[in-house]
Amino acid sequence: MKRIAIIGAGASGLFLAKKWSGREGGEVYVFERSRQVGTKLRASGGGKCNLFNTSVLSACYNHPEFASKLLEKVSPQRLWHEFEEMGLQMVADEEGRVYPLSQFSQTVVDVLSANLEENIHFEMGYEVRKVFSQDGLWRINDYPVPFDNVVFASGTPANMIPRNRKDYNDYLKDFNITVNEFQPSLVGFVIKDYPKKLSGCRVKVIASLYQGEKLIHSEPGEVTFKDDGISGIVILNLSAYYNRLKDKSGCFVELNFLYANPDYDVQAHLRKYHSLRGLLHPKLNALYEREPFDVKKFKMEIEGLYDLAFAQVCHGGIALDEVDDRFALKKYPGIYVTGEMLDLDGICGGYNLFFAFASALLVAEG
Ligand SMILES: Cc1cc2nc3c(=O)[nH]c(=O)nc-3n(C[C@H](O)[C@H](O)[C@H](O)COP(=O)(O)OP(=O)(O)OC[C@H]3O[C@@H](n4cnc5c(N)ncnc54)[C@H](O)[C@@H]3O)c2cc1C
C-alpha cells in the first residue's frame, strides 16, 4: 500500500485527489493550511472560474518551450474531456475561455471535492512547515504516518491574506533546489507622476508596453484608473510581459484611447468642434483641456507593480530545470511539484489554471 501526501488543497491538489480517488493500492492525505479547499479556485475568473482556454498558446507563458512540451502531452481538449468525465459541464466564450456552464466557480470546487472515495483523507487547518526523509520515506511535520511520495501543490503568496507572508512555502528551504524569488504578476502598474484626476475612470483602449523605443507587447482591452496606477485585464497581461524583462528600466505604457478607430483624424475633429468632449471620457477630456496630450499615445511611465496582495499569480518559483517531464524533482525521487509553485506563469484567459490542472494530470498518471 502506497501512501501519498499532497500539500495544498487548491486547484492542482484537488484535481490530483479527484484523479486518485478510489485508485487501488494508494492512500492519499491532503494537507491544507486553511479551513476550506479551493480558495483561489473560488476567486478565479471573478467568481466564474475561467478553467482554461480552448487554444492555449505556449508563447503566452514566461517559458514558452517548457509550455510547448507540456501542451504536446496535455491539450485543452484533453482537459475538457477530463472535466467532462468528472461530471462538469462547460462552455467556451468567443475568445476560447472555458467556464463551468453554471458560470459559478463553486461548481468546479464541488465537482473536484465531493464524493471522494475512502482512500482520500483531508487534514484541514494543517500547515506543512517541514518535509524530511527518514528511513527511505518522507515525513511531514510530526505527522504520525510516513509517505512514499509527496506532492508540493501549495501555490504562491499571490493574493494572500494575511498579506505578503514572508514564510510562504518555507518547507522548501530544506531542499537544495533553485527557487526564483516570487514577484507579483497579473497585477496593475504603479505610475510615476500619476494624473490622480483620472482615478475612477474606466475606458477601452489599445494598451502597449514599451521599453524605450521597443514595443514589448500590445493588446486592446479595458483599463481602470486607480488612485496611483492602472489596472484591468489588458494591464495585467502587460505586467506578465514586463516581468519577463530582466532590466526593467525605461518602461512605459502607451494608451490609445481611439481603440475602435485608430486612424481617426483628431486634428480635424478639433478644428471642427474645438474640443474633444465628443470623443473622450469626461475625465480624460477635462485633463486634455487643462493639459493637452496625444490621445493615441498617452504615455504613462511605470514606477513598479502593485504588491503581491493584489496579484493574481506569481512570477518565479521552483526553477523548471529542477523537475523532469513528469514534474518529479530530479534531486529528490518521490517528490513532485504541481501548479503555480513552479516558475511558469501565463497571461489571463485560463492559462494559469490550465497549467495547474495539466501538471496535476501528468503527476496523477505518473
Ligand atoms: C483573484 C484571482 C483570480 C484568478 N482567476 C484565474 C482565472 O480565471 N483563470 C486562471 O487560469 N487562473 C486564475 N487565477 C490563478 C489561479 O487561481 C492559480 O494559478 C491556481 O489556483 C494555482 O493553483 P495551485 O494548485 O498551484 O495553487 P492554489 O490553488 O493557490 O492552492 C494552494 C493551496 O495550498 C495551501 N497551502 C499553502 N501553503 C501550505 C502549507 N504550508 N501547508 C498546507 N497547505 C498549504 C493554500 O492554502 C492553498 O489552498 C486567479 C487567481 C486569483 C488570485
Coordinates of C-alpha atoms and ligand atoms in Angstrom, one line a residue:
M1 CA 0.0 0.0 0.0
K2 CA 1.5 3.3 -1.1
R3 CA 0.9 6.5 0.9
I4 CA 0.9 9.8 -0.8
A5 CA 0.8 13.3 0.7
I6 CA -0.5 16.3 -1.2
I7 CA 0.5 19.7 0.3
G8 CA -2.3 22.1 -0.6
A9 CA -6.0 21.6 -1.5
G10 CA -6.0 24.2 -4.2
A11 CA -6.6 23.8 -7.9
S12 CA -3.9 21.3 -8.6
G13 CA -4.1 19.5 -5.2
L14 CA -7.8 18.9 -5.6
F15 CA -7.5 17.8 -9.2
L16 CA -4.9 15.2 -8.1
A17 CA -7.1 14.0 -5.2
K18 CA -10.0 13.6 -7.6
K19 CA -7.9 11.6 -10.0
W20 CA -6.6 9.3 -7.3
S21 CA -9.9 8.9 -5.6
G22 CA -10.8 5.2 -5.5
R23 CA -7.5 4.1 -7.0
E24 CA -6.5 0.8 -5.6
G25 CA -3.3 0.4 -3.6
G26 CA -3.0 4.1 -2.6
E27 CA -3.9 6.1 0.5
V28 CA -3.8 9.9 -0.2
Y29 CA -3.5 12.5 2.6
V30 CA -4.2 16.1 1.6
F31 CA -2.8 18.7 4.0
E32 CA -4.4 22.1 3.7
R33 CA -3.3 25.2 5.7
S34 CA -6.7 26.9 5.6
R35 CA -10.1 25.7 6.7
Q36 CA -11.6 25.5 3.2
V37 CA -10.5 23.9 0.0
G38 CA -10.0 25.6 -3.4
T39 CA -9.8 29.2 -2.1
K40 CA -8.2 30.6 -5.2
L41 CA -10.4 28.5 -7.5
R42 CA -13.4 30.2 -5.9
A43 CA -11.9 33.6 -6.6
S44 CA -10.9 32.8 -10.1
G45 CA -12.4 34.5 -13.1
G46 CA -14.3 36.9 -10.9
G47 CA -16.2 34.1 -9.3
K48 CA -17.0 32.3 -12.6
C49 CA -13.7 30.4 -12.8
N50 CA -12.0 30.6 -16.2
L51 CA -10.8 27.0 -16.1
F52 CA -8.6 27.0 -19.2
N53 CA -8.7 28.1 -22.8
T54 CA -9.6 26.1 -25.9
S55 CA -6.4 27.3 -27.6
V56 CA -3.6 27.6 -25.1
L57 CA -0.6 29.3 -26.8
S58 CA 2.8 28.4 -25.4
A59 CA 4.1 31.9 -26.3
C60 CA 1.7 33.3 -23.6
Y61 CA 3.8 31.7 -20.8
N62 CA 7.1 33.1 -19.5
H63 CA 8.8 29.8 -20.6
P64 CA 7.3 29.0 -24.0
E65 CA 9.5 26.0 -24.7
F66 CA 8.5 24.3 -21.5
A67 CA 4.9 25.1 -22.1
S68 CA 5.0 23.8 -25.6
K69 CA 6.3 20.4 -24.4
L70 CA 3.6 20.3 -21.8
L71 CA 1.0 21.0 -24.5
E72 CA 2.2 18.1 -26.5
K73 CA 1.2 15.9 -23.6
V74 CA -1.9 17.7 -22.3
S75 CA -4.1 19.6 -24.8
P76 CA -7.0 21.8 -23.7
Q77 CA -9.3 19.3 -25.5
R78 CA -7.9 16.5 -23.2
L79 CA -8.6 18.7 -20.1
W80 CA -12.1 19.3 -21.3
H81 CA -12.6 15.6 -21.6
E82 CA -11.2 15.0 -18.1
F83 CA -13.6 17.5 -16.5
E84 CA -16.5 16.2 -18.5
E85 CA -15.7 12.7 -17.2
M86 CA -15.8 14.2 -13.7
G87 CA -19.3 15.4 -14.4
L88 CA -18.6 19.1 -15.1
Q89 CA -20.4 20.7 -17.9
M90 CA -18.5 23.6 -19.5
V91 CA -19.0 26.4 -22.0
A92 CA -16.4 28.4 -24.0
D93 CA -16.8 32.0 -24.9
E94 CA -15.9 33.6 -28.2
E95 CA -12.3 34.1 -27.0
G96 CA -12.0 30.4 -26.1
R97 CA -12.2 31.0 -22.3
V98 CA -13.7 27.9 -20.7
Y99 CA -16.1 28.3 -17.8
P100 CA -18.4 25.9 -15.9
L101 CA -21.8 26.0 -17.6
S102 CA -23.2 27.2 -14.2
Q103 CA -20.9 30.3 -14.5
F104 CA -20.1 29.7 -10.8
S105 CA -16.7 28.7 -9.5
Q106 CA -18.1 26.8 -6.6
T107 CA -19.4 24.2 -9.1
V108 CA -15.8 23.4 -10.0
V109 CA -14.7 23.1 -6.4
D110 CA -17.8 20.9 -5.7
V111 CA -17.0 18.6 -8.6
L112 CA -13.4 18.2 -7.6
S113 CA -14.0 17.7 -3.9
A114 CA -17.4 16.0 -3.5
N115 CA -17.9 12.2 -3.4
L116 CA -14.2 11.3 -3.0
E117 CA -13.6 7.7 -2.1
E118 CA -12.4 6.5 1.3
N119 CA -8.7 6.4 0.2
I120 CA -8.6 10.2 0.3
H121 CA -8.1 11.9 3.7
F122 CA -8.1 15.6 4.3
E123 CA -6.2 17.3 7.1
M124 CA -7.7 20.8 7.2
G125 CA -6.2 23.7 9.0
Y126 CA -2.9 21.8 8.9
E127 CA 0.1 23.9 7.8
V128 CA 3.1 21.9 6.5
R129 CA 6.3 23.5 7.8
K130 CA 8.8 20.7 7.4
V131 CA 9.2 17.8 4.9
F132 CA 12.1 15.5 5.5
S133 CA 13.2 12.0 4.7
Q134 CA 13.6 9.2 7.3
D135 CA 14.3 5.5 6.7
G136 CA 13.7 5.9 2.9
L137 CA 10.2 7.5 3.4
W138 CA 9.0 11.1 3.6
R139 CA 7.7 12.7 6.9
I140 CA 5.6 15.8 7.3
N141 CA 6.0 17.9 10.5
D142 CA 5.4 15.4 13.3
Y143 CA 2.5 13.6 11.4
P144 CA 2.5 10.0 12.6
V145 CA 2.2 8.5 9.1
P146 CA 5.3 8.4 6.7
F147 CA 4.8 8.8 2.9
D148 CA 6.2 7.1 -0.2
N149 CA 5.5 10.2 -2.3
V150 CA 4.9 13.9 -1.6
V151 CA 3.3 16.4 -4.0
F152 CA 4.1 20.0 -3.4
A153 CA 0.9 21.8 -4.5
S154 CA 0.9 24.8 -2.2
G155 CA 0.8 27.6 -4.7
T156 CA 2.3 31.0 -4.1
P157 CA 1.7 34.1 -1.9
A158 CA -0.2 36.0 -4.7
N159 CA -3.5 37.5 -3.4
M160 CA -2.8 36.1 0.1
I161 CA -4.4 37.1 3.3
P162 CA -2.6 37.8 5.6
R163 CA -0.6 39.8 3.1
N164 CA 2.9 39.2 1.9
R165 CA 3.7 36.3 4.2
K166 CA 7.4 36.0 4.0
D167 CA 7.4 32.4 5.3
Y168 CA 5.2 31.1 2.4
N169 CA 6.5 27.7 1.3
D170 CA 9.2 27.8 4.0
Y171 CA 9.4 24.0 3.9
L172 CA 11.3 24.3 0.6
K173 CA 14.3 25.8 2.5
D174 CA 15.4 22.4 3.5
F175 CA 15.7 21.3 -0.2
N176 CA 18.7 22.0 -2.3
I177 CA 16.8 23.4 -5.2
T178 CA 16.6 26.7 -7.0
V179 CA 13.6 28.7 -6.1
N180 CA 13.4 32.0 -8.1
E181 CA 12.1 34.9 -6.0
F182 CA 8.3 35.3 -6.1
Q183 CA 7.3 38.5 -7.9
P184 CA 3.7 39.8 -8.3
S185 CA 2.3 39.1 -11.8
L186 CA -1.1 39.7 -13.5
V187 CA -1.2 42.9 -11.4
G188 CA -1.6 46.6 -12.0
F189 CA 1.2 49.2 -12.6
V190 CA 2.0 52.0 -10.2
I191 CA 2.6 55.0 -12.4
K192 CA 5.1 57.9 -12.0
D193 CA 3.6 61.4 -11.7
Y194 CA 0.1 59.8 -11.9
P195 CA -2.7 62.0 -13.1
K196 CA -4.9 61.5 -9.9
K197 CA -7.9 63.3 -11.5
L198 CA -8.4 60.2 -13.8
S199 CA -8.9 58.0 -10.7
G200 CA -12.2 56.0 -11.1
C201 CA -12.3 56.3 -14.9
R202 CA -12.7 53.1 -16.9
V203 CA -12.2 53.1 -20.6
K204 CA -11.4 50.9 -23.6
V205 CA -8.0 51.3 -25.1
I206 CA -5.3 49.7 -27.1
A207 CA -2.5 49.4 -24.4
S208 CA 1.1 48.9 -25.3
L209 CA 4.1 48.2 -23.2
Y210 CA 7.3 49.8 -24.4
Q211 CA 10.9 49.8 -23.2
G212 CA 12.4 52.9 -24.8
E213 CA 11.6 52.6 -28.5
K214 CA 11.0 48.9 -28.3
L215 CA 7.4 47.6 -28.4
I216 CA 7.2 44.7 -25.9
H217 CA 3.5 43.8 -26.2
S218 CA 0.3 45.4 -27.2
E219 CA -3.4 44.4 -27.0
P220 CA -6.9 46.0 -26.7
G221 CA -9.0 45.9 -23.6
E222 CA -10.4 47.9 -20.7
V223 CA -8.2 49.9 -18.4
T224 CA -9.2 51.1 -14.9
F225 CA -7.6 54.1 -13.4
K226 CA -6.9 53.6 -9.7
D227 CA -5.6 56.1 -7.1
D228 CA -1.9 55.8 -8.1
G229 CA -1.8 53.5 -11.1
I230 CA -3.7 51.4 -13.7
S231 CA -5.3 48.0 -13.8
G232 CA -7.7 45.9 -15.8
I233 CA -7.1 42.6 -17.7
V234 CA -5.2 44.3 -20.5
I235 CA -2.8 45.8 -18.0
L236 CA -2.5 42.6 -16.0
N237 CA -1.4 40.9 -19.3
L238 CA 1.2 43.7 -19.9
S239 CA 2.5 43.0 -16.4
A240 CA 3.3 39.4 -17.3
Y241 CA 5.4 40.6 -20.3
Y242 CA 7.0 43.3 -18.0
N243 CA 8.1 40.6 -15.6
R244 CA 9.9 38.7 -18.3
L245 CA 12.3 41.7 -18.8
K246 CA 15.5 41.3 -16.8
D247 CA 16.2 45.0 -17.0
K248 CA 13.0 47.0 -16.5
S249 CA 14.4 50.5 -17.0
G250 CA 12.7 52.9 -19.3
C251 CA 9.4 51.0 -19.4
F252 CA 6.2 52.8 -20.1
V253 CA 2.6 52.0 -21.0
E254 CA 1.1 53.8 -24.0
L255 CA -2.6 54.1 -24.2
N256 CA -4.5 54.7 -27.5
F257 CA -8.0 56.0 -26.5
L258 CA -9.2 55.7 -30.1
Y259 CA -9.3 51.9 -29.8
A260 CA -12.1 51.4 -32.3
N261 CA -10.8 53.8 -34.9
P262 CA -7.0 54.3 -34.5
D263 CA -6.9 56.3 -37.8
Y264 CA -9.4 58.9 -36.7
D265 CA -8.2 62.4 -37.5
V266 CA -8.1 64.1 -34.1
Q267 CA -6.8 67.4 -35.5
A268 CA -9.7 67.6 -38.0
H269 CA -12.1 66.9 -35.1
L270 CA -10.6 69.7 -33.1
R271 CA -10.7 72.1 -36.0
K272 CA -14.4 71.4 -36.5
Y273 CA -15.6 71.1 -32.8
H274 CA -12.9 73.0 -30.9
S275 CA -13.0 70.3 -28.2
L276 CA -12.6 66.6 -27.6
R277 CA -15.7 66.3 -25.4
G278 CA -17.5 64.2 -28.0
L279 CA -14.6 61.9 -28.3
L280 CA -13.2 61.2 -24.9
H281 CA -14.4 60.0 -21.4
P282 CA -15.3 63.2 -19.5
K283 CA -12.4 62.8 -17.0
L284 CA -10.0 62.4 -19.9
N285 CA -11.5 65.4 -21.7
A286 CA -11.1 67.5 -18.5
L287 CA -7.4 66.5 -18.3
Y288 CA -7.0 67.3 -22.0
E289 CA -8.5 70.8 -21.6
R290 CA -6.0 71.6 -18.8
E291 CA -3.0 69.9 -20.4
P292 CA -3.4 68.6 -24.0
F293 CA -2.0 65.2 -24.8
D294 CA -1.7 62.8 -27.7
V295 CA -4.9 60.8 -27.4
K296 CA -3.4 58.0 -29.5
K297 CA -0.2 57.9 -27.5
F298 CA -0.9 58.7 -23.9
K299 CA 2.4 57.8 -22.1
M300 CA 2.5 56.6 -18.5
E301 CA 5.9 55.9 -17.0
I302 CA 6.0 52.7 -14.9
E303 CA 7.2 53.1 -11.4
G304 CA 6.6 49.4 -10.5
L305 CA 4.0 46.8 -9.9
Y306 CA 1.3 46.7 -7.2
D307 CA 2.2 44.4 -4.4
L308 CA 1.6 40.6 -4.2
A309 CA -1.6 41.0 -2.3
F310 CA -3.2 42.4 -5.5
A311 CA -1.6 39.9 -7.9
Q312 CA -3.5 37.0 -9.5
V313 CA -0.3 34.9 -9.8
C314 CA 3.4 35.0 -9.0
H315 CA 6.2 35.1 -11.4
G316 CA 9.1 33.0 -10.0
G317 CA 9.0 29.8 -8.0
I318 CA 10.8 26.4 -8.3
A319 CA 13.1 26.6 -11.4
L320 CA 11.8 24.4 -14.2
D321 CA 15.1 22.6 -14.7
E322 CA 14.6 21.1 -11.2
V323 CA 11.8 18.9 -12.4
D324 CA 11.6 16.2 -15.1
D325 CA 8.9 15.9 -17.7
R326 CA 6.6 14.2 -15.1
F327 CA 7.1 17.0 -12.6
A328 CA 9.2 15.0 -10.3
L329 CA 12.1 16.8 -8.5
K330 CA 15.2 15.4 -10.2
K331 CA 17.3 15.6 -7.0
Y332 CA 14.6 14.1 -4.7
P333 CA 13.0 11.0 -6.0
G334 CA 9.4 10.6 -4.8
I335 CA 8.7 14.3 -4.6
Y336 CA 6.5 16.0 -7.3
V337 CA 5.6 19.6 -7.8
T338 CA 2.4 21.0 -9.5
G339 CA 0.9 24.4 -10.4
E340 CA 2.0 27.8 -9.5
M341 CA 4.8 26.8 -7.2
L342 CA 6.8 26.2 -10.4
D343 CA 8.3 29.1 -12.3
L344 CA 5.7 29.1 -15.1
D345 CA 3.2 31.8 -15.4
G346 CA 0.8 32.8 -18.2
I347 CA -1.5 35.6 -19.1
C348 CA -5.1 36.0 -18.2
G349 CA -7.7 33.8 -20.0
G350 CA -7.3 30.4 -18.3
Y351 CA -3.6 29.9 -18.7
N352 CA -2.7 29.6 -15.1
L353 CA -5.4 27.1 -14.1
F354 CA -4.6 25.2 -17.3
F355 CA -1.1 24.7 -16.0
A356 CA -2.3 23.8 -12.5
F357 CA -4.6 21.1 -13.9
A358 CA -2.3 19.9 -16.7
S359 CA 0.7 19.4 -14.3
A360 CA -1.6 17.6 -11.8
L361 CA -2.9 15.4 -14.6
L362 CA 0.7 14.3 -15.5
V363 CA 1.6 13.7 -11.9
A364 CA -1.6 11.7 -11.4
E365 CA -0.7 9.5 -14.3
G366 CA 2.9 9.1 -13.2
Ligands
LIG1 C1 -8.3 36.6 -7.8 C2 -7.8 35.6 -8.7 C3 -8.4 35.3 -9.9 C4 -7.8 34.3 -10.7 N1 -8.5 33.9 -11.9 C5 -8.0 33.0 -12.7 C6 -8.7 32.5 -13.8 O1 -9.8 32.9 -14.1 N2 -8.1 31.6 -14.7 C7 -6.9 31.1 -14.4 O2 -6.4 30.3 -15.2 N3 -6.2 31.4 -13.3 C8 -6.7 32.3 -12.4 N4 -6.1 32.7 -11.2 C9 -4.8 31.9 -10.9 C10 -5.2 30.5 -10.4 O3 -6.2 30.6 -9.4 C11 -3.9 29.9 -9.8 O4 -2.9 30.0 -10.7 C12 -4.2 28.5 -9.3 O5 -5.2 28.5 -8.3 C13 -2.9 27.8 -8.8 O6 -3.2 26.5 -8.4 P1 -2.3 25.8 -7.4 O7 -2.9 24.5 -7.1 O8 -0.9 25.9 -7.8 O9 -2.3 26.7 -6.0 P2 -3.6 27.2 -5.2 O10 -4.8 27.0 -5.9 O11 -3.2 28.5 -4.7 O12 -3.6 26.2 -4.0 C14 -2.5 26.1 -3.0 C15 -3.1 25.6 -1.7 O13 -2.1 25.3 -0.8 C16 -2.4 25.7 0.5 N5 -1.1 25.9 1.2 C17 -0.2 26.8 1.1 N6 0.9 26.6 1.9 C18 0.6 25.5 2.6 C19 1.3 24.7 3.6 N7 2.5 25.1 4.0 N8 0.6 23.7 4.2 C20 -0.6 23.3 3.7 N9 -1.3 23.9 2.8 C21 -0.7 25.0 2.2 C22 -3.1 27.0 0.3 O14 -3.9 27.4 1.4 C23 -3.9 26.7 -1.0 O15 -5.2 26.1 -0.6 C24 -6.6 33.6 -10.4 C25 -6.0 33.9 -9.2 C26 -6.6 34.9 -8.3 C27 -5.9 35.2 -7.0

